[in-house]
Short mmCIF file of C-alpha atoms and ligand atoms in Angstrom, two decimals:
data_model
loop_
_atom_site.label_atom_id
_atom_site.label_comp_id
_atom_site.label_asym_id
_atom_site.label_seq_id
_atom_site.Cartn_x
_atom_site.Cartn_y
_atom_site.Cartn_z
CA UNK A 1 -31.29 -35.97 19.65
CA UNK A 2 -28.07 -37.39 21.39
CA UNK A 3 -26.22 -36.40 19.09
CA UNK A 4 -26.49 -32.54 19.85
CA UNK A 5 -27.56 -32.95 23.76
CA UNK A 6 -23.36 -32.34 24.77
CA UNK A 7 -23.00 -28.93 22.12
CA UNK A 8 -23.87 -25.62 23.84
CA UNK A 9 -26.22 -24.05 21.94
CA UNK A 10 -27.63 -20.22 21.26
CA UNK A 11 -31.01 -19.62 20.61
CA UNK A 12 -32.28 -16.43 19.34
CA UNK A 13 -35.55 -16.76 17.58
CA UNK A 14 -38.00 -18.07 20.32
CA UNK A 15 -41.62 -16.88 20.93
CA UNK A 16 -42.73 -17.32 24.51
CA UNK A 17 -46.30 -18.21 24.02
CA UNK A 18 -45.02 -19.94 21.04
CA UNK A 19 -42.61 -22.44 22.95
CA UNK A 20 -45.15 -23.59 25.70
CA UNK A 21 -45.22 -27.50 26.26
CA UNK A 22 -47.37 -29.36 24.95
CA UNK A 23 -48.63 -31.24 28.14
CA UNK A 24 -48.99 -27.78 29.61
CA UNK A 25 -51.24 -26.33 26.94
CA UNK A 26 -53.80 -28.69 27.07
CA UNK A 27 -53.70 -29.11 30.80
CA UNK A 28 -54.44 -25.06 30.99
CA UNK A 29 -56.96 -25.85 28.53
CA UNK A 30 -58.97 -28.62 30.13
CA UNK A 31 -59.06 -26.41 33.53
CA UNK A 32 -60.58 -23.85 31.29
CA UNK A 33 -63.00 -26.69 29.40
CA UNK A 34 -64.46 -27.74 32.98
CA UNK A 35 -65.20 -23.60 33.81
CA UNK A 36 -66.96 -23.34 30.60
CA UNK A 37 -64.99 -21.14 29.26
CA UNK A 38 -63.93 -22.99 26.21
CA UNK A 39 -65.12 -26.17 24.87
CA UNK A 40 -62.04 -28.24 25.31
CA UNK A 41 -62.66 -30.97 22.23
CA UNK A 42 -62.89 -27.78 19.97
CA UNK A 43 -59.52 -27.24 21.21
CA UNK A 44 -57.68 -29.99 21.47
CA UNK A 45 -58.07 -30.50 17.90
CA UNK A 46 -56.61 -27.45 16.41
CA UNK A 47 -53.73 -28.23 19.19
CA UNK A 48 -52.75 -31.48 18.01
CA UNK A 49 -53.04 -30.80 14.53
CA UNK A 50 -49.68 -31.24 12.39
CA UNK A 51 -49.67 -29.10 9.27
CA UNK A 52 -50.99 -25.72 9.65
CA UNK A 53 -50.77 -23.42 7.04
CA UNK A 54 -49.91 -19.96 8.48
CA UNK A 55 -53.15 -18.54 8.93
CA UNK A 56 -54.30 -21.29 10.75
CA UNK A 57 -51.08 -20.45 13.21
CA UNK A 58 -52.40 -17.39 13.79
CA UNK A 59 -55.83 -18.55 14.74
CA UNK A 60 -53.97 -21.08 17.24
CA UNK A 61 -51.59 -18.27 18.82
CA UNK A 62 -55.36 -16.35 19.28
CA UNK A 63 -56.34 -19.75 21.19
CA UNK A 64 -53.24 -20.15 23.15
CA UNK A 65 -53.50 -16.62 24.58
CA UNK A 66 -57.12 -17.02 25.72
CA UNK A 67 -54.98 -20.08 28.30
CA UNK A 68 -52.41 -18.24 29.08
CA UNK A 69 -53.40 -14.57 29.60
CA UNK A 70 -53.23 -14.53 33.43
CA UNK A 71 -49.97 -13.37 35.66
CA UNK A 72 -49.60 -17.00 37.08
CA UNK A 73 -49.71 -19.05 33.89
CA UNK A 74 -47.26 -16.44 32.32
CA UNK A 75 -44.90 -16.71 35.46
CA UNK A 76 -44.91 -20.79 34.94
CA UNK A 77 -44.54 -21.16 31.12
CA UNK A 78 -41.56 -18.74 31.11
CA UNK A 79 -40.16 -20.77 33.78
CA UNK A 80 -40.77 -23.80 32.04
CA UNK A 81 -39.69 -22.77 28.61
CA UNK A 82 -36.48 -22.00 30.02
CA UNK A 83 -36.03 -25.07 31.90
CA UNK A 84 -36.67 -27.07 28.73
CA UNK A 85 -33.86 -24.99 26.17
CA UNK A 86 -31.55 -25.17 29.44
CA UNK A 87 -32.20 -29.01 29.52
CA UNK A 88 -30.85 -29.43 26.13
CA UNK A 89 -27.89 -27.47 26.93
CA UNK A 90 -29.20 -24.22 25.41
CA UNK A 91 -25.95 -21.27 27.36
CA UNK A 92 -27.98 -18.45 25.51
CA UNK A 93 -31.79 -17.79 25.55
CA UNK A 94 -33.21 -14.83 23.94
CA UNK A 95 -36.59 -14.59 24.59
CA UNK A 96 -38.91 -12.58 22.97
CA UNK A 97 -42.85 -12.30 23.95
CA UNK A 98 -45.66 -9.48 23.44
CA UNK A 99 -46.61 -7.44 26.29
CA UNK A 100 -50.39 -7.78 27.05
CA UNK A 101 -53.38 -5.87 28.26
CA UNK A 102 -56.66 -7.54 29.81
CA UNK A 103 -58.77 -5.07 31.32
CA UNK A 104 -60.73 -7.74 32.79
CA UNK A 105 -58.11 -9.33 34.87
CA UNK A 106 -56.29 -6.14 35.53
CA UNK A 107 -53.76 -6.79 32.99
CA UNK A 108 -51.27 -4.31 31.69
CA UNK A 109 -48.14 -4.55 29.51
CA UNK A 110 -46.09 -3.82 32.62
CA UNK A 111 -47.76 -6.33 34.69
CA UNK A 112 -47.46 -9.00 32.02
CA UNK A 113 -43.80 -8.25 31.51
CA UNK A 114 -43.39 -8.22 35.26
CA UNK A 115 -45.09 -11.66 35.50
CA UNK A 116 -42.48 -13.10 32.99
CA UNK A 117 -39.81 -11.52 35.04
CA UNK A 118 -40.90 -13.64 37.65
CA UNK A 119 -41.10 -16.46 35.76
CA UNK A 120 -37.12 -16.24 35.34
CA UNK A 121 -36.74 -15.82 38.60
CA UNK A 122 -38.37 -18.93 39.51
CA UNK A 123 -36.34 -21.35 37.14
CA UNK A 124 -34.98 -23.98 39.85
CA UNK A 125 -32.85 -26.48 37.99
CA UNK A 126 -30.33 -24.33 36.42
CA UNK A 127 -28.96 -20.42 37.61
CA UNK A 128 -30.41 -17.69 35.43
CA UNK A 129 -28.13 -15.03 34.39
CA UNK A 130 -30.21 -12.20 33.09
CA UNK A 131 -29.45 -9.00 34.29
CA UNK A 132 -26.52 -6.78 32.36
CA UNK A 133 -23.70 -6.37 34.30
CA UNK A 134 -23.70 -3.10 34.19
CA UNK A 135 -27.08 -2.81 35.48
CA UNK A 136 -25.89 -3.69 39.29
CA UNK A 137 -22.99 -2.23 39.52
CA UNK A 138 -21.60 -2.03 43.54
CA UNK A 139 -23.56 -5.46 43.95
CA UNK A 140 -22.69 -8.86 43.67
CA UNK A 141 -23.27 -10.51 39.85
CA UNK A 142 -27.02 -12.17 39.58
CA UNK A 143 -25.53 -15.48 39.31
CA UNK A 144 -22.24 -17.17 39.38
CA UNK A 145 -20.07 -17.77 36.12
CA UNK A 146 -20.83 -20.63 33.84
CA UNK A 147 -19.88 -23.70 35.21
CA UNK A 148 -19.28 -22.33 38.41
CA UNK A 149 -17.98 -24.93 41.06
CA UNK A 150 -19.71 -24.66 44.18
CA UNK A 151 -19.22 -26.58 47.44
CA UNK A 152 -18.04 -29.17 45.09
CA UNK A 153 -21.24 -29.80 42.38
CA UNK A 154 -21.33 -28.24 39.43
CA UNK A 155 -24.25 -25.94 38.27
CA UNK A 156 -25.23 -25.23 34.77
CA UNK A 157 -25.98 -21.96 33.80
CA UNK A 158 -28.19 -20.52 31.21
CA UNK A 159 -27.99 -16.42 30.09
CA UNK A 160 -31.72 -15.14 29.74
CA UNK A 161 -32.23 -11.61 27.63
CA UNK A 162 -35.12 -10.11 26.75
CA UNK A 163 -36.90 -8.90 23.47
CA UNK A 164 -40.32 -7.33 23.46
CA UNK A 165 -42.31 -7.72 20.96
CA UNK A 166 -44.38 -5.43 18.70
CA UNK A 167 -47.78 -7.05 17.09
CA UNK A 168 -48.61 -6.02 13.70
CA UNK A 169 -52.24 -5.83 14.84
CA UNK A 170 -50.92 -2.87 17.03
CA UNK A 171 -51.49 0.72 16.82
CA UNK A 172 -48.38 3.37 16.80
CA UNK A 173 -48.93 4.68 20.00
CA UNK A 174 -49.24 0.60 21.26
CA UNK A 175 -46.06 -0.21 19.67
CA UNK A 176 -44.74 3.40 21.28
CA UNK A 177 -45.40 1.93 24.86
CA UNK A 178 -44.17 -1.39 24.21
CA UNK A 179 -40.74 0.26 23.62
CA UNK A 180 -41.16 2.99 26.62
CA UNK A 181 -41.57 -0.35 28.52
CA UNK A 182 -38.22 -1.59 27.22
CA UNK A 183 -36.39 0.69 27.84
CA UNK A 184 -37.71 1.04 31.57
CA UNK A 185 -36.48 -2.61 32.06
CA UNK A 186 -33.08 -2.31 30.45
CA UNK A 187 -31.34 -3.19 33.81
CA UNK A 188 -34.36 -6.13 34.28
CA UNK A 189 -32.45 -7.98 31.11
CA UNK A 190 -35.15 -6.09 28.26
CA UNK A 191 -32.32 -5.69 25.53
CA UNK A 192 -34.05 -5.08 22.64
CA UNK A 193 -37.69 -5.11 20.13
CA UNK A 194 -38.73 -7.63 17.52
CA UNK A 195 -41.89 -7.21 15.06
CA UNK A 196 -43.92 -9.81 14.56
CA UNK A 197 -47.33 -11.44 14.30
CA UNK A 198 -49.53 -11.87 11.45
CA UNK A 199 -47.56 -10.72 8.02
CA UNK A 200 -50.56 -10.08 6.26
CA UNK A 201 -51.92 -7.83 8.89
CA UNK A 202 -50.33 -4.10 9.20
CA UNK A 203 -48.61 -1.53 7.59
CA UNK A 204 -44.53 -0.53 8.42
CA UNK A 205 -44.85 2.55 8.53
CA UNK A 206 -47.47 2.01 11.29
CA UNK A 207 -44.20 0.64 13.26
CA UNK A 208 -41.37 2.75 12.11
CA UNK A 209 -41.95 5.89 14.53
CA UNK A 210 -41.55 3.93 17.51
CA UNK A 211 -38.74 1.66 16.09
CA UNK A 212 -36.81 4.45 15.16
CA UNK A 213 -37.35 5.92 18.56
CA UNK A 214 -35.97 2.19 20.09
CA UNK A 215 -32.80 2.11 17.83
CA UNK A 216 -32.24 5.73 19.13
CA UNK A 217 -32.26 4.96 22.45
CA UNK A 218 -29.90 2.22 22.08
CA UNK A 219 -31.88 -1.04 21.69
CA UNK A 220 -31.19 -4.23 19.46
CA UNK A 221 -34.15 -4.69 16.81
CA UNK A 222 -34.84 -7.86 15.29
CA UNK A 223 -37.81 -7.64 12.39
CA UNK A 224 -39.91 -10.49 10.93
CA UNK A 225 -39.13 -9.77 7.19
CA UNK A 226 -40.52 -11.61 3.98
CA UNK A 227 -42.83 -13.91 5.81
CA UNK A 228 -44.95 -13.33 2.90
CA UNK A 229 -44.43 -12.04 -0.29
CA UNK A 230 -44.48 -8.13 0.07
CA UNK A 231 -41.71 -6.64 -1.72
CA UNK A 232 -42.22 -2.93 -0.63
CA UNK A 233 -42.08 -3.86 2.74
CA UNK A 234 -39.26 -6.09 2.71
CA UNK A 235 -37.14 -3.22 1.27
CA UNK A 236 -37.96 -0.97 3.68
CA UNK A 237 -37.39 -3.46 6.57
CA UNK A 238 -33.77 -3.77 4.71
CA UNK A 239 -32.85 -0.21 4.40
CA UNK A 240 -33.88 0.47 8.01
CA UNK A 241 -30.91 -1.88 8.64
CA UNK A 242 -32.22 -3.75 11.58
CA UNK A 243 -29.46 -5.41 13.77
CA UNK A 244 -31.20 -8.94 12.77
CA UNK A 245 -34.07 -10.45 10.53
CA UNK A 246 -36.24 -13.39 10.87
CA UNK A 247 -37.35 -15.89 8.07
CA UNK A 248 -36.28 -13.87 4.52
CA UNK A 249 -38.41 -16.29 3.12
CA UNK A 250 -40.64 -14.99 -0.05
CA UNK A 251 -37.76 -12.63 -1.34
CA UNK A 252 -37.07 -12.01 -5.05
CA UNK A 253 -33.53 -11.55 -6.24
CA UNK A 254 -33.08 -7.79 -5.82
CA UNK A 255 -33.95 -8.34 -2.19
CA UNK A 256 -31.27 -11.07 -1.92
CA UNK A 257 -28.83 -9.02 -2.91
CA UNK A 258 -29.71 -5.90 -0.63
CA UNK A 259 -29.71 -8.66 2.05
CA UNK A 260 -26.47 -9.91 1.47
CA UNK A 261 -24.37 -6.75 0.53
CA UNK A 262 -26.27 -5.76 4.03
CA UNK A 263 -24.62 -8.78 5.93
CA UNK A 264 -27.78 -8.67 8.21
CA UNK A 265 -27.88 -11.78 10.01
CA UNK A 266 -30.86 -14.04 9.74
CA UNK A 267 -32.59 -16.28 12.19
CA UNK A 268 -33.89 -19.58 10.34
CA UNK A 269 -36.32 -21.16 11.60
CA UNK A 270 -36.51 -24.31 9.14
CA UNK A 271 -39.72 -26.56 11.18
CA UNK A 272 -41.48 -23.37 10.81
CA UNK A 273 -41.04 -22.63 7.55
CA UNK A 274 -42.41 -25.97 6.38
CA UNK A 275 -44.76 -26.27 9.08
CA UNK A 276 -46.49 -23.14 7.96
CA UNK A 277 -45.93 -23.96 3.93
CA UNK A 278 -44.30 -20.62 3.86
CA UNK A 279 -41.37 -23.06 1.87
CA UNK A 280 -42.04 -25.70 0.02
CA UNK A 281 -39.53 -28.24 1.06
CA UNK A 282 -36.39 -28.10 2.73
CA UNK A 283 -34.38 -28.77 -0.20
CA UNK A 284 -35.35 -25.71 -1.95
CA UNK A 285 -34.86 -23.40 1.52
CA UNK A 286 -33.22 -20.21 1.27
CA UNK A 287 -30.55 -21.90 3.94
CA UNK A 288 -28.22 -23.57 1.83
CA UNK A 289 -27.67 -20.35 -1.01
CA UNK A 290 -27.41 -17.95 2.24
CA UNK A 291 -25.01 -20.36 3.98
CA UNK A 292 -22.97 -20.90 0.89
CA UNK A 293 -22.59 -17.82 0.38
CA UNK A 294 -21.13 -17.25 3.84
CA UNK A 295 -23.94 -15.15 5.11
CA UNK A 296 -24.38 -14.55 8.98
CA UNK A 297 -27.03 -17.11 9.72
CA UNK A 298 -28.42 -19.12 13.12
CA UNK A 299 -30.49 -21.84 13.59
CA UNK A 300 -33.46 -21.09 15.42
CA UNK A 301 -36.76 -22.88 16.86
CA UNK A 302 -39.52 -20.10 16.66
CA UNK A 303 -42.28 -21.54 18.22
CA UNK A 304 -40.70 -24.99 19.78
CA UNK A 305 -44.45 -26.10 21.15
CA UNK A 306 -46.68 -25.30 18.60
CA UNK A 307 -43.90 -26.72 15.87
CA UNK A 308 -42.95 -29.53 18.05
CA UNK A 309 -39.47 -28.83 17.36
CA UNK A 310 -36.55 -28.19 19.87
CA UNK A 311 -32.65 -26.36 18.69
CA UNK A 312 -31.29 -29.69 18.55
CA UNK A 313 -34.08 -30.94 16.22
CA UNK A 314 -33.16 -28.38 14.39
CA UNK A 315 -29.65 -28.49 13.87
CA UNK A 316 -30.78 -32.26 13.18
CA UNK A 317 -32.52 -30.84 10.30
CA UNK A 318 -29.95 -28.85 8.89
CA UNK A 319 -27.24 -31.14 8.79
CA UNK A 320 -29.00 -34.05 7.02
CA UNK A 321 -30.87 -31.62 4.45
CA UNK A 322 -27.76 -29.79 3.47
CA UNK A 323 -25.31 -32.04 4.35
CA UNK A 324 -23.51 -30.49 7.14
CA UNK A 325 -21.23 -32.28 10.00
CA UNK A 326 -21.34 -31.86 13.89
CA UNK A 327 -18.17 -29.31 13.29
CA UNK A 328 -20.02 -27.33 10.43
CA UNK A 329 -22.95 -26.63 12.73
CA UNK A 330 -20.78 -26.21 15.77
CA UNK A 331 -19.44 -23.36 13.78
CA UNK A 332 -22.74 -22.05 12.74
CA UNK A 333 -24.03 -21.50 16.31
CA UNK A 334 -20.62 -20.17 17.74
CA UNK A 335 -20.39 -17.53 14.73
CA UNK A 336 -23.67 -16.59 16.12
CA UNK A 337 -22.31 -15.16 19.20
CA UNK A 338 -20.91 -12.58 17.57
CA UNK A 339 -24.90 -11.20 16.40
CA UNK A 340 -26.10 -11.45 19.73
CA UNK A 341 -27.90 -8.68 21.63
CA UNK A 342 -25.48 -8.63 24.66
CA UNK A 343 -22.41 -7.00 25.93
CA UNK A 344 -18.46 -8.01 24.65
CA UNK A 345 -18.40 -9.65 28.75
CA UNK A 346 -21.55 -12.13 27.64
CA UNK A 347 -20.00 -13.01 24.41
CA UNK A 348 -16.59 -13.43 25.79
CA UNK A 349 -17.66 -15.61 28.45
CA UNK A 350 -19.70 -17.62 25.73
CA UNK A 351 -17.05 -17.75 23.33
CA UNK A 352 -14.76 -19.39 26.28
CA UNK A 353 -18.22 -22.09 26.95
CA UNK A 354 -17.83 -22.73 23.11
CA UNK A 355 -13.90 -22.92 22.48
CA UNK A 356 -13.70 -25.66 25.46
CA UNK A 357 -16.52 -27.22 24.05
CA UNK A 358 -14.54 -27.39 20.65
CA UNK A 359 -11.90 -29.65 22.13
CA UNK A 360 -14.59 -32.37 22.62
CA UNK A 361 -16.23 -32.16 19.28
CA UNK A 362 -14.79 -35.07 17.48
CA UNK A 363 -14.48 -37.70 20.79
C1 6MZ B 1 -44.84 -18.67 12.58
N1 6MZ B 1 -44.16 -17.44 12.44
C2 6MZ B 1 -44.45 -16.29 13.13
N2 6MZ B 1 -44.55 -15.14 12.41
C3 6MZ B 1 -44.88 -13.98 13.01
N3 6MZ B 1 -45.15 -13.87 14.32
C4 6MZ B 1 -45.08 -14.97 15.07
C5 6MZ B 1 -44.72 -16.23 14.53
N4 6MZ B 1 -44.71 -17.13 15.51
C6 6MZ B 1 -45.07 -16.45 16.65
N5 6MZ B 1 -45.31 -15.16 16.37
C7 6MZ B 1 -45.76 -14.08 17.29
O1 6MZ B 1 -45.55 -14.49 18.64
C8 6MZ B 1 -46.80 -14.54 19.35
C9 6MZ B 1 -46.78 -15.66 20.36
O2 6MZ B 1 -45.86 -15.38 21.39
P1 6MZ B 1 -46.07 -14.23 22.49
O3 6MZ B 1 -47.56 -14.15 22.80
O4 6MZ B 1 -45.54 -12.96 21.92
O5 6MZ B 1 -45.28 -14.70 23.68
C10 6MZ B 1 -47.85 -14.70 18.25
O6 6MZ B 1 -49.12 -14.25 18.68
C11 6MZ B 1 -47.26 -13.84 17.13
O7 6MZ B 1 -47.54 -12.47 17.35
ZN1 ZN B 2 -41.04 -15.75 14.85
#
């Protein structure tokens, strides 16, 4: 992926669980194979198994959280998820992960967000910015500017903001606490809720209270809409006018056109998409009518370890499918700036990364 390695990039559709390597998965899961707890060949199947329709992705995010659902392993795959979309030149991660509870290992949703928290903290090869500005006002910033020179050497720098995420398996007064939680880390970079998991699982209106009481409050909401075909459901995600959607992928025409006289932007997450059989085939994706028609749109990864994918694969994808040039999806990602879930200083400061970037597109 040369190609892309130089662009800055924005990533705003990323699953924490979702994006863990590889190489650490099954590591995590041999440790547990020699305690017993699992049997490892059972697992290392369904882990390096290609095509998987959705359902079966469920039952593998059910596997992957038996690995990871201790404060340590949380701390290191946030770390190293961030590492890896720094190290292909990813300026602006939003992150988005369910908050947990395991009685047995003392396990809250606090304590698991707290353990991710730390995770950020501990990313070593590039400075973190993730706290709003606002939120320390008096002290010094959390990190230095982009590109900041110091005693001579260049550091990289990667932004780092928060979404909590709401389960479909959960209960109102779960997804209620989930937000409480949010907004008690506003100043630890939490900027905003997403719904996901399982489409065929839930009702909205199960939801809706404690979105409602999130948008009131002041934070972003991103929803996973039309996963599956549901057409009530995908209105009512519409009309609730969420700042951003993810997927759009089983709508009908009257929901294309409340999506695009809506101008909600949508996160694509193309690997997925096909992975999962949720589309057919990338020449029949939603992407190319939606980007045609000039629709807010950004290229995202979803689940970058369970997909095998990375943002550059993806923007890979998207410009030999539909035919689009280094410049084309340079545009695409720095019109995303504009839908992201952080202050004007953020975006300015990313929108100066991305115009000096735009001088050294064509050498
Ligand atoms: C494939 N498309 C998808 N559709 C819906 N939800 C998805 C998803 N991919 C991931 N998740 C959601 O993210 C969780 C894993 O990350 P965290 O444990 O939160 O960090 C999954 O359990 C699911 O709830
Ligand atoms: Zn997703």
């Amino acid at each position: 992926m040369e190609k892309w390695g130089s662009m800055p990039k924005v990533e705003l559709h990323a699953h924490l669980n979702g994006s863990i390597r590889d190489s650490t998965l099954l590591e995590l899961a041999r440790g547990l194979g020699e305690k017993g707890v699992i049997v490892f060949s059972d697992f290392e199947h369904v882990i390096l198994k290609d095509d998987r329709s959705l359902t079966e992705v469920f039952r593998l995010f059910d596997l992957i959280h038996i690995v990871t659902t201790d404060h340590k392993i949380i701390t290191r795959i946030t770390k190293e998820v961030i590492e890896d979309f720094a190290s292909e030149n990813v300026v602006y991660l939003e992150l988005r992960t369910t908050p947990k509870k395991n009685n047995s290992i003392g396990m809250n949703k606090r304590s698991y967000l707290e353990a991710v928290l730390e995770g950020i903290q501990a990313v070593s090869t590039v400075d973190v910015d993730f706290r709003p500005h606002n939120a320390d006002v008096g002290s010094p910033r959390n990190s230095p500017p982009i590109n900041d020179t110091c005693n001579g050497s260049t550091r990289k720098k990667i932004y780092v903001r928060l979404l909590l995420s709401i389960d479909r398996r959960e209960t109102t007064a779960a997804a209620m606490e989930t937000v409480n939680l949010a907004l008690e880390m506003r100043d630890f970079g939490v900027v905003g809720i997403d719904l996901s998991g399982n489409p065929i699982v839930g009702e909205w209106t199960t939801y809706l209270p404690a979105l409602k009481f999130a948008r009131e409050q002041g934070l972003y909401i991103t929803l996973h809409c039309g996963e599956v075909p549901n057409p009530k459901e995908i209105h009512s995600m519409l009309d609730f006018l969420p700042q951003r959607i993810g997927h759009a992928c089983c709508f009908e025409e009257a929901e294309w056109e409340k999506l695009k006289s809506s101008n909600i932007p949508v996160e694509i997450c193309l690997t997925s998409n096909i992975r999962t059989n949720t589309i057919p085939s990338l020449d029949v994706h939603h992407f190319a009518d939606l980007y045609n028609a000039k629709h807010p749109l950004v290229l995202c990864t979803d689940d970058s370890g369970v997909f095998s994918t990375s943002v550059s694969n993806e923007y890979n994808l998207a410009a030999s499918a539909f035919g689009l040039g280094r410049r084309q999806i340079f545009e695409l990602t720095t019109n995303a700036v504009e839908f992201i879930f952080a202050d004007d200083g953020v975006k300015r400061e990313l929108k100066e990364i991305f115009s000096s970037a735009e001088q050294k597109l064509d050498k």
